[in-house]
PDB file of C-alpha atoms in Angstrom:
ATOM      1  CA  UNK H   1     164.665 105.641 152.543  1.00 54.00           C
ATOM      2  CA  UNK H   2     165.496 108.411 150.096  1.00 58.00           C
ATOM      3  CA  UNK H   3     162.874 110.552 148.471  1.00 57.00           C
ATOM      4  CA  UNK H   4     162.809 110.693 144.649  1.00 55.00           C
ATOM      5  CA  UNK H   5     163.788 114.362 144.738  1.00 53.00           C
ATOM      6  CA  UNK H   6     166.891 113.489 146.771  1.00 51.00           C
ATOM      7  CA  UNK H   7     167.957 110.989 144.095  1.00 51.00           C
ATOM      8  CA  UNK H   8     167.747 113.622 141.370  1.00 54.00           C
ATOM      9  CA  UNK H   9     169.414 116.449 143.293  1.00 51.00           C
ATOM     10  CA  UNK H  10     173.061 115.427 142.686  1.00 56.00           C
ATOM     11  CA  UNK H  11     172.388 114.921 138.971  1.00 55.00           C
ATOM     12  CA  UNK H  12     170.689 118.285 138.565  1.00 63.00           C
ATOM     13  CA  UNK H  13     173.398 120.192 140.434  1.00 75.00           C
ATOM     14  CA  UNK H  14     176.217 118.936 138.196  1.00 85.00           C
ATOM     15  CA  UNK H  15     177.457 121.219 135.423  1.00 88.00           C
ATOM     16  CA  UNK H  16     176.573 120.200 131.869  1.00 92.00           C
ATOM     17  CA  UNK H  17     178.916 117.785 130.110  1.00 92.00           C
ATOM     18  CA  UNK H  18     180.832 118.744 126.970  1.00 92.00           C
ATOM     19  CA  UNK H  19     178.317 116.872 124.806  1.00 94.00           C
ATOM     20  CA  UNK H  20     175.403 118.660 126.512  1.00 92.00           C
ATOM     21  CA  UNK H  21     177.084 122.030 125.954  1.00 93.00           C
ATOM     22  CA  UNK H  22     177.714 121.259 122.271  1.00 93.00           C
ATOM     23  CA  UNK H  23     174.105 120.166 121.895  1.00 93.00           C
ATOM     24  CA  UNK H  24     172.923 123.380 123.558  1.00 93.00           C
ATOM     25  CA  UNK H  25     175.114 125.538 121.331  1.00 93.00           C
ATOM     26  CA  UNK H  26     173.920 123.853 118.144  1.00 92.00           C
ATOM     27  CA  UNK H  27     170.287 124.015 119.246  1.00 93.00           C
ATOM     28  CA  UNK H  28     170.597 127.675 120.216  1.00 90.00           C
ATOM     29  CA  UNK H  29     172.329 128.519 116.931  1.00 90.00           C
ATOM     30  CA  UNK H  30     169.381 127.153 114.984  1.00 89.00           C
ATOM     31  CA  UNK H  31     166.790 128.549 117.418  1.00 90.00           C
ATOM     32  CA  UNK H  32     165.392 125.274 118.733  1.00 92.00           C
ATOM     33  CA  UNK H  33     166.768 125.245 122.295  1.00 89.00           C
ATOM     34  CA  UNK H  34     164.340 123.733 124.804  1.00 90.00           C
ATOM     35  CA  UNK H  35     163.402 125.636 127.932  1.00 90.00           C
ATOM     36  CA  UNK H  36     164.621 122.828 130.183  1.00 91.00           C
ATOM     37  CA  UNK H  37     168.087 122.791 128.603  1.00 90.00           C
ATOM     38  CA  UNK H  38     168.300 126.584 128.568  1.00 90.00           C
ATOM     39  CA  UNK H  39     167.447 126.680 132.277  1.00 91.00           C
ATOM     40  CA  UNK H  40     170.092 124.006 132.999  1.00 91.00           C
ATOM     41  CA  UNK H  41     172.690 125.972 131.047  1.00 90.00           C
ATOM     42  CA  UNK H  42     171.962 129.260 132.803  1.00 90.00           C
ATOM     43  CA  UNK H  43     171.800 127.615 136.222  1.00 92.00           C
ATOM     44  CA  UNK H  44     174.837 125.315 136.106  1.00 91.00           C
ATOM     45  CA  UNK H  45     176.890 126.225 133.039  1.00 88.00           C
ATOM     46  CA  UNK H  46     179.843 128.592 132.989  1.00 90.00           C
ATOM     47  CA  UNK H  47     179.554 131.476 130.498  1.00 92.00           C
ATOM     48  CA  UNK H  48     183.203 131.206 129.426  1.00 94.00           C
ATOM     49  CA  UNK H  49     182.717 127.598 128.298  1.00 93.00           C
ATOM     50  CA  UNK H  50     179.708 128.522 126.186  1.00 93.00           C
ATOM     51  CA  UNK H  51     181.478 131.552 124.688  1.00 94.00           C
ATOM     52  CA  UNK H  52     184.520 129.531 123.642  1.00 95.00           C
ATOM     53  CA  UNK H  53     182.459 126.651 122.246  1.00 95.00           C
ATOM     54  CA  UNK H  54     180.111 129.119 120.539  1.00 94.00           C
ATOM     55  CA  UNK H  55     183.021 130.861 118.817  1.00 97.00           C
ATOM     56  CA  UNK H  56     184.507 127.535 117.728  1.00 96.00           C
ATOM     57  CA  UNK H  57     181.115 126.421 116.388  1.00 96.00           C
ATOM     58  CA  UNK H  58     180.628 129.726 114.526  1.00 96.00           C
ATOM     59  CA  UNK H  59     184.065 129.576 112.892  1.00 98.00           C
ATOM     60  CA  UNK H  60     183.604 125.905 111.948  1.00 97.00           C
ATOM     61  CA  UNK H  61     180.126 126.588 110.527  1.00 96.00           C
ATOM     62  CA  UNK H  62     181.389 129.564 108.496  1.00 98.00           C
ATOM     63  CA  UNK H  63     184.320 127.488 107.184  1.00 99.00           C
ATOM     64  CA  UNK H  64     181.932 124.692 106.223  1.00 98.00           C
ATOM     65  CA  UNK H  65     179.689 127.115 104.321  1.00 98.00           C
ATOM     66  CA  UNK H  66     182.705 128.661 102.609  1.00 99.00           C
ATOM     67  CA  UNK H  67     183.951 125.217 101.605  1.00 98.00           C
ATOM     68  CA  UNK H  68     180.567 124.180 100.215  1.00 98.00           C
ATOM     69  CA  UNK H  69     180.310 127.391  98.165  1.00 97.00           C
ATOM     70  CA  UNK H  70     183.833 126.918  96.821  1.00 96.00           C
ATOM     71  CA  UNK H  71     183.041 123.323  95.892  1.00 96.00           C
ATOM     72  CA  UNK H  72     179.841 124.322  94.100  1.00 95.00           C
ATOM     73  CA  UNK H  73     181.621 127.104  92.218  1.00 94.00           C
ATOM     74  CA  UNK H  74     184.440 124.753  91.243  1.00 94.00           C
ATOM     75  CA  UNK H  75     182.044 122.256  89.672  1.00 93.00           C
ATOM     76  CA  UNK H  76     179.618 124.843  88.261  1.00 91.00           C
ATOM     77  CA  UNK H  77     182.064 127.038  86.369  1.00 78.00           C
ATOM     78  CA  UNK H  78     183.808 125.704  83.259  1.00 74.00           C
TER      79      UNK H  78
END
């Protein structure tokens, strides 16, 4: 019979999925990252993956802000 800790071990040793990494990047960008997720990322995640996704998120967020400002200025100015 397996112990409960043995059932969880393979799941905890796997690297984070793409969705989990995106969630971590968005949470960290807004300063609401949980300690459990941060520990998982530092333990099992690869820094290069987080750097690339972080840069993509930053560029996309900046482009979104730029687009919103341009849209507001377009409708606000006669």
